[in-house]
Amino acid sequence: MKMSRFALMGFVTAFMLLLGGCFSGETESKPDSSGGEKSGEEQSDGKKVLNLNNNEEPGSLHPGTAQGTHDSWILEHAFEGLTKKTPEGEIVDGMAKDWEVSDDGITWTFNLKDDVKWSNGDPVTAHDFEYAWKHVLNPETASEYAYQMYYLAGGEEYNSSENKDEYADLEEKVGVKALDDHTLEVKLAEPTPYFLDLTSFYTYYPVNKKVQEENPKWAQEADSYVSNGAFKLTEWNHKESMKLEKNENYYDKDKINLDEVNFVIIDNADTAWQMYQADELDLVYPLPPDVQGELSSKDDPEFEIAPDLAVYYYNLNNEVKPFNNVKVRKALSMGIDRKTLVEHVSQGGQQPAYGVIPGGIPDAEGDFQENSGDLFKEDAEEAKKLLKEGLAEEGMDKMPEFTITYNTDENHKKIAEAIQEMWRKNLDVQVTLENVEFQVKLDREKAGDYDISRAGWVGDYVDPMTFMDLWVTNGSFNDANWSNKEYDKNVKFAKSSMDEKKRMEALHKAEEILMDEMPIVPIYFYTKPFTVKPHVKGVFTPINRYPQFIYADIEK
């Protein structure tokens, strides 16, 4: 999923003080030395409240149109799919009590639980799932994640159609159908080994059909928001704060300990960290880079570094000279010292990336990344040579000045500044830096209005395909505007083959092609460094999700 990370908007002190008074969590409301109220324990009314930060205003809280981690953190707690994941990463029953799959891997039948309800009391039905999935695929929805539904028979044909007259017929042919209120039949275009994992992903969440049809804007405000997960959205002060409350209609409510979860929307990591130190927040993610380094060196018990299924990289706009030249692209990649970046700039235990597939994904045998090894090397001298050759092929004597665009955030800024200096020193090129709001960056990338842009991707499911299908020709998130037929061929084969060894071989080949062409520059593999107060128990960190608090508890 598209990574937002925090984009500096500059919160003022007055707002911090206001928040300090809004998010209380003590048994008694005792002011701290800064004039705010401390968080953490049960409130005087007995409620268990968790206070934390979200680094961006959600772009969309509709499962069909959400695309960023700042969206998904809310959605993963307010909604639930056919399946869900345990703290151990096991896929278990969610809205579905069980399921069957045909011998050929094409037809899946999901049987919903009898007692599942929406937050407004309506029953969750198989019709809600059929409606939601087809809504994602409807071309008029313009969902960036519609391609995740291409696994359904007829899904790509419907979503790709430009003829409105045929929409109804194409929708009817999509491979998802409610046989009755409790039975959902799914027909895939081809066998998909990781389909069950996808059913726990937010694009596959249901939507209340009645609510959507009566109010298409239901997901834009808290008072009209209807969800089916452990929590419900009850307050949304846009660009300021959000509140989730325990959903009493959730079938598994007895396992939910928290009564409220308060999100402060803060895109300045330093501000969030200060609020944590003042006991105004119970959990903070992400953290400022220098704080990560300091806490790591102290072995602080409140500091955790969890693994992440994510890669930090730079898009190179392959349609802009001289980034259209593979030698220029390779030179830029080879001119970066990744070890210095992770040890002295990001300082969160990240690993240098010499490919795009993070560790933690099973191969046919062993770990996919370990089997891949390093797919390129850093070499300043060779980079100079390649840059000169590439520029000559484009009729240029010197690299023109270009710009790195990143969404506002201190960590992105420091990384960009370090790479700017590395390229100046190693390649004698001049780079300017530009910071913009996250949504502006996304819009500029889609429009091809950039030279180099910072990007990040968290795997939507635990399979190499969640990264490899990003850069297929005309892919929704192929912001580098790159195309390679052999790459596309290998990805297509791996999407449908049920021979695990052969499909993994195809994915390895695709990654090798990608790194040989270098349309994007991998920088490092993310970790999840965060702090959590000792009285907060039960937070867990799936490899491809933000810290999860669905089963968290507050202890006195």
Coordinates of C-alpha atoms in Angstrom, one line a residue:
M1 CA 0.0 0.0 0.0
K2 CA 1.1 3.5 -0.6
M3 CA 3.1 4.8 2.3
S4 CA 2.2 8.3 3.5
R5 CA 4.6 9.0 6.3
F6 CA 4.2 12.3 8.0
A7 CA 4.1 15.6 6.1
L8 CA 5.0 18.7 8.2
M9 CA 2.2 21.2 8.6
G10 CA 3.7 22.9 11.6
F11 CA 1.4 22.4 14.6
V12 CA 1.5 25.4 16.9
T13 CA 1.9 25.3 20.6
A14 CA -1.6 26.5 21.3
F15 CA -3.0 23.5 19.5
M16 CA -0.7 21.1 21.5
L17 CA -2.1 22.6 24.7
L18 CA -5.6 22.1 23.5
L19 CA -5.0 18.5 22.6
G20 CA -3.4 18.0 26.0
G21 CA -6.7 18.9 27.6
C22 CA -8.8 16.8 25.1
F23 CA -7.2 13.4 25.5
S24 CA -7.2 12.4 29.1
G25 CA -6.7 8.9 30.3
E26 CA -6.0 9.0 34.1
T27 CA -8.2 7.7 36.8
E28 CA -8.3 11.2 38.1
S29 CA -7.8 14.3 35.9
K30 CA -4.5 15.5 37.3
P31 CA -2.7 18.3 35.4
D32 CA 0.9 17.6 34.5
S33 CA 3.7 20.2 34.7
S34 CA 2.9 21.5 31.2
G35 CA -0.7 22.2 32.0
G36 CA -2.1 19.3 30.0
E37 CA -3.6 16.0 31.3
K38 CA -1.7 12.7 31.4
S39 CA -2.9 9.7 29.5
G40 CA -2.7 6.0 30.0
E41 CA -4.8 4.5 32.7
E42 CA -8.6 4.1 33.1
Q43 CA -10.5 7.4 33.2
S44 CA -12.6 8.4 36.2
D45 CA -15.7 7.0 34.4
G46 CA -14.0 3.6 34.1
K47 CA -13.3 3.9 30.4
K48 CA -10.1 2.4 28.9
V49 CA -8.8 5.0 26.4
L50 CA -5.8 4.7 24.1
N51 CA -4.2 7.9 22.8
L52 CA -2.0 7.9 19.7
N53 CA -1.0 9.8 16.6
N54 CA -1.8 9.4 12.9
N55 CA 0.7 11.1 10.7
E56 CA -1.8 12.3 8.0
E57 CA -5.4 13.3 7.5
P58 CA -6.9 10.2 5.9
G59 CA -7.3 10.7 2.2
S60 CA -10.3 8.3 2.2
L61 CA -12.0 6.1 4.8
H62 CA -14.0 4.3 2.2
P63 CA -12.5 0.8 1.7
G64 CA -13.0 1.1 -2.0
T65 CA -11.0 4.3 -2.5
A66 CA -8.5 4.2 0.4
Q67 CA -4.8 3.8 -0.7
G68 CA -2.5 5.0 2.1
T69 CA -1.2 3.6 5.4
H70 CA -2.8 6.6 7.1
D71 CA -6.1 5.4 5.8
S72 CA -5.6 1.7 6.5
W73 CA -4.7 2.2 10.2
I74 CA -8.3 3.4 10.8
L75 CA -9.9 1.0 8.4
E76 CA -8.2 -2.1 9.8
H77 CA -9.8 -1.4 13.2
A78 CA -13.2 -0.1 12.0
F79 CA -13.8 -2.8 9.4
E80 CA -13.4 -6.6 9.0
G81 CA -13.2 -8.7 5.9
L82 CA -14.1 -12.3 5.2
T83 CA -10.9 -13.2 7.0
K84 CA -8.6 -11.5 9.5
K85 CA -5.1 -12.1 10.9
T86 CA -4.1 -13.2 14.3
P87 CA -1.2 -11.6 16.2
E88 CA 0.8 -14.5 15.0
G89 CA 0.0 -13.8 11.4
E90 CA -2.4 -16.7 10.9
I91 CA -5.4 -16.1 8.6
V92 CA -8.6 -17.0 10.4
D93 CA -12.3 -16.5 10.1
G94 CA -13.6 -13.0 10.1
M95 CA -17.1 -12.2 8.8
A96 CA -16.9 -15.7 7.2
K97 CA -17.3 -18.7 9.5
D98 CA -15.7 -21.0 7.0
W99 CA -15.0 -21.5 3.3
E100 CA -14.4 -24.0 0.6
V101 CA -12.3 -23.9 -2.6
S102 CA -12.7 -26.1 -5.7
D103 CA -10.0 -28.5 -6.7
D104 CA -9.0 -26.3 -9.6
G105 CA -8.6 -23.3 -7.3
I106 CA -11.1 -21.2 -9.3
T107 CA -14.3 -21.2 -7.2
W108 CA -14.4 -20.1 -3.6
T109 CA -17.5 -20.3 -1.4
F110 CA -17.6 -18.3 1.8
N111 CA -20.3 -18.9 4.4
L112 CA -20.9 -15.8 6.6
K113 CA -21.5 -16.0 10.4
D114 CA -25.1 -15.6 11.5
D115 CA -24.6 -12.8 14.1
V116 CA -22.5 -10.3 12.2
K117 CA -23.9 -6.7 12.1
W118 CA -23.0 -3.2 11.0
S119 CA -22.4 -0.5 13.6
N120 CA -25.9 0.8 12.9
G121 CA -27.4 -2.6 13.6
D122 CA -28.0 -3.8 10.1
P123 CA -27.0 -7.4 9.3
V124 CA -23.8 -7.8 7.3
T125 CA -24.8 -9.9 4.3
A126 CA -23.1 -11.5 1.3
H127 CA -24.9 -8.9 -0.8
D128 CA -22.8 -6.2 1.0
F129 CA -19.6 -8.0 -0.1
E130 CA -20.7 -8.4 -3.7
Y131 CA -21.8 -4.8 -3.8
A132 CA -18.6 -3.5 -2.3
W133 CA -16.3 -5.5 -4.6
K134 CA -18.2 -4.4 -7.7
H135 CA -18.1 -0.8 -6.5
V136 CA -14.3 -1.0 -6.5
L137 CA -14.3 -2.3 -10.0
N138 CA -16.8 0.2 -11.4
P139 CA -14.8 2.5 -13.7
E140 CA -16.7 5.6 -12.3
T141 CA -15.4 4.9 -8.8
A142 CA -11.8 5.5 -10.1
S143 CA -10.3 3.3 -7.4
E144 CA -6.5 3.2 -7.5
Y145 CA -6.7 -0.3 -6.0
A146 CA -9.2 -1.7 -8.5
Y147 CA -6.4 -3.8 -9.9
Q148 CA -6.5 -5.9 -6.7
M149 CA -9.9 -7.1 -7.9
Y150 CA -8.5 -8.3 -11.2
Y151 CA -8.2 -11.7 -9.7
L152 CA -12.0 -12.0 -10.0
A153 CA -13.3 -13.4 -13.3
G154 CA -14.3 -10.5 -15.4
G155 CA -12.8 -7.9 -13.0
E156 CA -10.3 -6.4 -15.3
E157 CA -12.7 -6.3 -18.3
Y158 CA -15.3 -4.4 -16.3
N159 CA -12.8 -1.9 -14.7
S160 CA -11.0 -1.3 -18.0
S161 CA -14.1 -0.6 -20.0
E162 CA -14.6 2.9 -21.4
N163 CA -18.1 2.2 -22.8
K164 CA -20.8 3.1 -20.2
D165 CA -23.4 1.3 -22.2
E166 CA -21.7 -2.0 -21.5
Y167 CA -21.1 -1.4 -17.7
A168 CA -24.2 -3.3 -16.6
D169 CA -23.5 -6.4 -18.6
L170 CA -19.8 -6.4 -17.6
E171 CA -20.7 -5.9 -13.9
E172 CA -23.0 -8.9 -14.1
K173 CA -20.2 -11.1 -15.4
V174 CA -17.8 -10.2 -12.5
G175 CA -16.9 -13.4 -10.5
V176 CA -18.6 -12.5 -7.2
K177 CA -22.2 -13.3 -6.4
A178 CA -24.3 -13.5 -3.2
L179 CA -26.2 -16.8 -3.5
D180 CA -28.2 -15.7 -0.4
D181 CA -27.6 -13.5 2.6
H182 CA -25.0 -15.8 4.1
T183 CA -23.3 -17.4 1.1
L184 CA -20.8 -15.6 -1.2
E185 CA -19.5 -17.3 -4.3
V186 CA -16.3 -16.1 -5.8
K187 CA -15.0 -17.2 -9.2
L188 CA -11.4 -16.2 -10.0
A189 CA -10.0 -15.6 -13.5
E190 CA -7.1 -17.9 -12.7
P191 CA -6.0 -19.9 -9.6
T192 CA -4.4 -17.4 -7.2
P193 CA -2.2 -18.9 -4.4
Y194 CA -2.5 -15.9 -2.1
F195 CA -6.2 -15.1 -2.6
L196 CA -7.2 -16.0 0.9
D197 CA -4.7 -13.5 2.2
L198 CA -6.2 -10.8 0.0
T199 CA -9.7 -11.3 1.6
S200 CA -8.2 -9.8 4.8
F201 CA -7.0 -6.7 2.9
Y202 CA -9.1 -3.5 3.2
T203 CA -10.0 -3.2 -0.5
Y204 CA -11.9 -6.5 0.0
Y205 CA -13.9 -5.2 3.0
P206 CA -17.7 -5.0 2.7
V207 CA -19.7 -1.8 2.4
N208 CA -23.2 -1.4 3.7
K209 CA -25.2 -1.5 0.4
K210 CA -28.2 0.4 1.8
V211 CA -26.1 3.1 3.4
Q212 CA -24.0 3.6 0.2
E213 CA -27.0 3.9 -2.0
E214 CA -28.8 6.3 0.3
N215 CA -25.7 8.5 0.9
P216 CA -22.6 8.0 -1.4
K217 CA -20.7 10.4 0.9
W218 CA -21.2 8.4 4.1
A219 CA -17.5 7.8 4.6
Q220 CA -16.6 11.5 4.7
E221 CA -18.0 12.3 8.2
A222 CA -18.2 10.5 11.5
D223 CA -22.0 11.1 12.0
S224 CA -22.8 9.1 8.8
Y225 CA -20.0 6.5 9.1
V226 CA -21.0 2.9 9.2
S227 CA -18.6 0.0 9.6
N228 CA -18.5 -3.6 10.7
G229 CA -15.3 -4.0 12.7
A230 CA -14.3 -3.9 16.4
F231 CA -14.5 -0.1 16.6
K232 CA -16.7 2.6 15.1
L233 CA -15.8 6.1 14.1
T234 CA -17.6 8.6 16.3
E235 CA -15.7 11.9 15.9
W236 CA -13.7 13.3 13.0
N237 CA -12.3 16.8 13.3
H238 CA -10.7 17.0 9.9
K239 CA -6.9 17.5 10.0
E240 CA -7.0 17.6 13.8
S241 CA -8.3 14.5 15.5
M242 CA -10.4 11.3 15.3
K243 CA -12.1 9.1 17.8
L244 CA -13.0 5.4 17.6
E245 CA -15.2 3.7 20.1
K246 CA -15.9 0.1 20.8
N247 CA -18.5 -1.3 18.5
E248 CA -21.2 -2.9 20.7
N249 CA -22.6 -4.7 17.6
Y250 CA -19.3 -6.4 16.8
Y251 CA -19.7 -10.2 17.1
D252 CA -16.5 -10.6 19.1
K253 CA -16.9 -7.6 21.3
D254 CA -16.1 -9.5 24.5
K255 CA -12.5 -9.7 23.4
I256 CA -12.2 -6.0 22.8
N257 CA -10.9 -4.2 25.9
L258 CA -10.6 -0.6 24.9
D259 CA -13.5 1.7 25.1
E260 CA -12.1 4.6 23.1
V261 CA -9.1 5.2 20.8
N262 CA -8.2 8.9 20.2
F263 CA -6.1 9.8 17.2
V264 CA -4.3 13.1 17.0
I265 CA -3.5 14.0 13.4
I266 CA 0.1 15.2 13.6
D267 CA 2.4 15.1 10.6
N268 CA 5.4 16.4 12.6
A269 CA 7.1 13.5 14.3
D270 CA 8.9 15.9 16.8
T271 CA 5.6 17.2 18.0
A272 CA 4.2 13.7 18.5
W273 CA 7.3 12.7 20.4
Q274 CA 7.0 15.7 22.7
M275 CA 3.4 14.8 23.4
Y276 CA 4.4 11.2 24.2
Q277 CA 7.1 12.5 26.7
A278 CA 4.4 14.7 28.3
D279 CA 2.2 11.6 28.7
E280 CA -0.4 13.0 26.3
L281 CA 0.0 10.0 23.9
D282 CA 0.4 6.3 24.8
L283 CA 1.8 5.2 21.5
V284 CA 3.8 7.1 18.9
Y285 CA 4.6 5.9 15.3
P286 CA 6.6 7.0 13.5
L287 CA 9.4 8.6 15.5
P288 CA 12.0 11.3 14.6
P289 CA 15.2 9.7 13.3
D290 CA 17.4 11.2 16.0
V291 CA 15.0 9.9 18.7
Q292 CA 15.2 6.4 17.2
G293 CA 19.0 6.4 17.3
E294 CA 19.0 7.6 20.9
L295 CA 16.4 5.2 22.2
S296 CA 18.1 2.3 20.4
S297 CA 21.4 3.1 22.0
K298 CA 19.8 3.2 25.5
D299 CA 17.9 -0.1 25.0
D300 CA 14.8 1.8 26.2
P301 CA 12.1 -0.7 27.3
E302 CA 9.3 1.5 25.8
F303 CA 11.0 1.4 22.4
E304 CA 10.3 -1.4 19.9
I305 CA 11.6 -2.1 16.4
A306 CA 9.2 -4.4 14.7
P307 CA 9.8 -5.9 11.2
D308 CA 8.1 -4.4 8.2
L309 CA 7.2 -5.6 4.8
A310 CA 8.1 -2.4 3.1
V311 CA 10.6 -0.7 0.8
Y312 CA 11.7 3.0 0.7
Y313 CA 12.6 4.0 -2.8
Y314 CA 12.9 6.8 -5.3
N315 CA 10.8 7.0 -8.5
L316 CA 12.8 8.1 -11.5
N317 CA 10.5 9.6 -14.2
N318 CA 11.4 7.4 -17.1
E319 CA 9.6 9.8 -19.6
V320 CA 11.9 12.7 -18.7
K321 CA 15.4 13.0 -20.1
P322 CA 17.9 11.8 -19.1
F323 CA 16.1 9.5 -16.7
N324 CA 14.9 7.6 -19.8
N325 CA 18.5 6.3 -20.1
V326 CA 19.2 3.1 -18.2
K327 CA 22.9 4.0 -17.7
V328 CA 21.9 7.3 -16.1
R329 CA 19.4 5.5 -13.8
K330 CA 22.0 2.9 -12.8
A331 CA 24.6 5.6 -12.1
L332 CA 22.3 7.4 -9.7
S333 CA 21.6 4.2 -7.9
M334 CA 25.2 3.2 -7.6
G335 CA 26.2 6.6 -6.4
I336 CA 24.3 6.2 -3.0
D337 CA 25.9 4.9 0.2
R338 CA 22.9 3.1 1.7
K339 CA 24.8 1.8 4.8
T340 CA 25.6 5.4 5.8
L341 CA 22.0 6.4 5.3
V342 CA 20.5 3.7 7.6
E343 CA 23.2 4.0 10.3
H344 CA 23.5 7.7 10.5
V345 CA 20.3 9.2 9.0
S346 CA 17.2 7.0 9.4
Q347 CA 18.7 5.2 12.5
G348 CA 15.7 2.9 13.0
G349 CA 17.4 -0.5 12.3
Q350 CA 16.5 -0.3 8.6
Q351 CA 18.4 -2.5 6.1
P352 CA 20.0 -1.2 2.9
A353 CA 18.0 -2.4 -0.1
Y354 CA 19.8 -4.0 -3.1
G355 CA 16.5 -5.2 -4.5
V356 CA 12.8 -4.4 -3.9
I357 CA 11.6 -7.5 -2.1
P358 CA 12.0 -7.3 1.7
G359 CA 12.9 -10.2 3.9
G360 CA 10.2 -12.2 5.6
I361 CA 8.4 -13.6 2.4
P362 CA 8.6 -17.3 1.9
D363 CA 10.2 -18.6 -1.3
A364 CA 9.5 -22.1 -2.7
E365 CA 12.3 -23.0 -0.2
G366 CA 13.7 -20.5 2.3
D367 CA 13.3 -16.8 2.3
F368 CA 12.8 -15.0 -1.0
Q369 CA 15.1 -12.0 -0.3
E370 CA 17.9 -14.2 1.0
N371 CA 17.7 -16.4 -2.1
S372 CA 17.8 -13.3 -4.3
G373 CA 20.9 -11.8 -2.7
D374 CA 22.2 -8.3 -3.7
L375 CA 21.0 -7.6 -7.2
F376 CA 23.3 -4.5 -7.7
K377 CA 26.2 -2.9 -6.1
E378 CA 27.4 0.6 -5.1
D379 CA 30.4 1.8 -7.0
A380 CA 31.1 5.6 -7.3
E381 CA 33.8 5.2 -10.0
E382 CA 31.6 2.9 -12.1
A383 CA 28.7 5.3 -11.6
K384 CA 30.7 8.2 -13.0
K385 CA 31.6 6.2 -16.0
L386 CA 28.0 5.1 -16.6
L387 CA 26.6 8.6 -16.1
K388 CA 29.0 10.0 -18.7
E389 CA 28.1 7.3 -21.2
G390 CA 24.4 7.7 -20.6
L391 CA 24.5 11.4 -21.0
A392 CA 26.5 11.1 -24.2
E393 CA 23.8 8.7 -25.6
E394 CA 21.2 11.4 -24.9
G395 CA 23.3 14.1 -26.6
M396 CA 24.2 15.8 -23.3
D397 CA 27.6 16.9 -22.0
K398 CA 26.5 17.4 -18.4
M399 CA 23.7 16.3 -16.2
P400 CA 21.1 19.0 -16.0
E401 CA 20.0 20.2 -12.6
F402 CA 17.0 18.2 -11.4
T403 CA 14.7 18.0 -8.4
I404 CA 13.9 15.4 -5.7
T405 CA 10.3 15.8 -4.6
Y406 CA 9.3 14.4 -1.2
N407 CA 6.3 14.7 1.1
T408 CA 7.1 17.0 4.0
D409 CA 8.7 15.1 6.8
E410 CA 12.0 15.5 8.7
N411 CA 13.2 12.0 7.9
H412 CA 12.5 12.3 4.1
K413 CA 14.2 15.7 4.2
K414 CA 17.3 14.3 5.9
I415 CA 17.5 11.4 3.5
A416 CA 17.1 13.7 0.5
E417 CA 19.8 16.0 1.8
A418 CA 22.2 13.1 2.3
I419 CA 21.5 11.7 -1.2
Q420 CA 21.8 15.2 -2.6
E421 CA 25.3 15.5 -1.1
M422 CA 26.3 11.9 -2.2
W423 CA 25.3 12.7 -5.8
R424 CA 27.2 16.0 -5.7
K425 CA 30.3 14.3 -4.3
N426 CA 30.2 11.1 -6.3
L427 CA 28.7 12.2 -9.6
D428 CA 29.2 16.0 -9.6
V429 CA 25.5 16.7 -10.2
Q430 CA 23.4 19.5 -8.8
V431 CA 20.1 18.5 -7.1
T432 CA 17.4 20.7 -5.7
L433 CA 14.9 19.5 -3.0
E434 CA 11.2 20.2 -3.0
N435 CA 8.8 19.3 -0.2
V436 CA 5.1 19.1 -0.7
E437 CA 2.0 17.8 1.1
F438 CA 1.5 14.1 0.7
Q439 CA -1.6 14.3 -1.5
V440 CA 0.1 16.9 -3.7
K441 CA 3.0 14.4 -4.2
L442 CA 0.6 11.6 -5.2
D443 CA -1.2 13.9 -7.7
R444 CA 2.1 15.1 -9.2
E445 CA 3.3 11.5 -9.6
K446 CA 0.1 10.4 -11.3
A447 CA 0.5 13.4 -13.7
G448 CA 4.1 12.6 -14.4
D449 CA 5.0 16.1 -13.1
Y450 CA 8.3 15.4 -11.3
D451 CA 11.9 14.3 -11.9
I452 CA 12.6 12.1 -8.9
S453 CA 10.1 11.5 -6.2
R454 CA 10.3 9.7 -2.8
A455 CA 8.1 6.7 -2.5
G456 CA 7.4 3.8 -0.2
W457 CA 5.4 0.6 -0.4
V458 CA 4.0 -1.7 2.3
G459 CA 3.1 -5.2 1.1
D460 CA -0.7 -5.7 0.9
Y461 CA -0.2 -9.5 1.4
V462 CA 2.8 -11.7 2.2
D463 CA 3.9 -12.7 -1.3
P464 CA 6.5 -11.2 -3.7
M465 CA 3.7 -10.3 -6.1
T466 CA 2.6 -7.5 -3.8
F467 CA 5.7 -5.6 -5.0
M468 CA 6.3 -7.1 -8.4
D469 CA 2.9 -6.1 -9.9
L470 CA 3.6 -2.4 -9.1
W471 CA 5.7 -1.9 -12.2
V472 CA 3.8 -3.7 -14.9
T473 CA 3.1 -1.6 -17.9
N474 CA 0.4 1.0 -17.1
G475 CA 0.1 -0.3 -13.6
S476 CA -1.9 1.9 -11.2
F477 CA 1.2 2.6 -9.1
N478 CA 3.8 2.5 -11.8
D479 CA 4.6 6.2 -11.2
A480 CA 8.0 5.7 -12.8
N481 CA 6.2 5.2 -16.2
W482 CA 8.4 2.3 -17.1
S483 CA 7.6 -0.6 -19.4
N484 CA 9.3 -4.0 -20.1
K485 CA 7.5 -6.8 -22.0
E486 CA 9.7 -9.6 -20.4
Y487 CA 9.0 -8.2 -17.0
D488 CA 5.2 -8.2 -17.7
K489 CA 5.4 -11.7 -19.0
N490 CA 7.0 -13.1 -15.9
V491 CA 4.6 -11.3 -13.6
K492 CA 1.6 -12.5 -15.5
F493 CA 2.9 -16.1 -15.3
A494 CA 3.5 -15.9 -11.6
K495 CA 0.0 -14.5 -11.0
S496 CA -1.7 -17.7 -12.2
S497 CA 0.8 -20.6 -11.8
M498 CA 0.0 -23.0 -9.0
D499 CA 3.5 -24.5 -9.3
E500 CA 5.1 -22.7 -6.4
K501 CA 8.7 -23.4 -7.6
K502 CA 8.0 -22.1 -11.1
R503 CA 6.1 -19.0 -10.1
M504 CA 8.9 -18.1 -7.6
E505 CA 11.4 -18.5 -10.4
A506 CA 9.4 -16.1 -12.5
L507 CA 9.2 -13.6 -9.7
H508 CA 13.0 -13.8 -9.1
K509 CA 13.5 -13.2 -12.9
A510 CA 11.1 -10.2 -12.8
E511 CA 13.0 -8.6 -9.9
E512 CA 16.3 -9.1 -11.7
I513 CA 14.9 -7.4 -14.8
L514 CA 13.7 -4.5 -12.7
M515 CA 17.0 -4.0 -11.0
D516 CA 18.9 -4.3 -14.3
E517 CA 16.7 -1.6 -15.8
M518 CA 16.6 0.4 -12.5
P519 CA 13.4 2.5 -13.2
I520 CA 13.2 3.1 -9.5
V521 CA 16.1 3.3 -6.9
P522 CA 15.6 1.2 -3.8
I523 CA 17.0 2.9 -0.7
Y524 CA 16.2 0.7 2.3
F525 CA 13.8 -1.8 3.8
Y526 CA 11.6 -0.3 6.5
T527 CA 11.3 -1.3 10.1
K528 CA 8.5 -0.2 12.5
P529 CA 10.3 1.7 15.3
F530 CA 7.7 2.9 17.8
T531 CA 7.2 3.7 21.5
V532 CA 4.4 2.5 23.7
K533 CA 3.8 3.1 27.4
P534 CA 4.2 0.2 29.8
H535 CA 0.6 0.3 30.9
V536 CA -0.5 -0.5 27.3
K537 CA -0.6 -4.2 26.7
G538 CA -1.5 -6.4 23.7
V539 CA -0.4 -4.2 20.8
F540 CA 0.9 -6.5 18.0
T541 CA 2.7 -5.7 14.8
P542 CA 1.9 -7.8 11.7
I543 CA 4.7 -7.7 9.2
N544 CA 2.7 -5.6 6.7
R545 CA 0.6 -3.5 9.1
Y546 CA 0.9 -0.5 11.4
P547 CA 0.8 -1.5 15.2
Q548 CA -2.5 -3.1 15.8
F549 CA -4.5 -2.3 18.9
I550 CA -7.7 -4.3 18.3
Y551 CA -6.9 -6.6 21.4
A552 CA -4.9 -4.0 23.4
D553 CA -5.7 -3.3 27.0
I554 CA -4.9 -0.6 29.5
E555 CA -3.5 -1.8 32.9
K556 CA -3.4 0.3 36.0

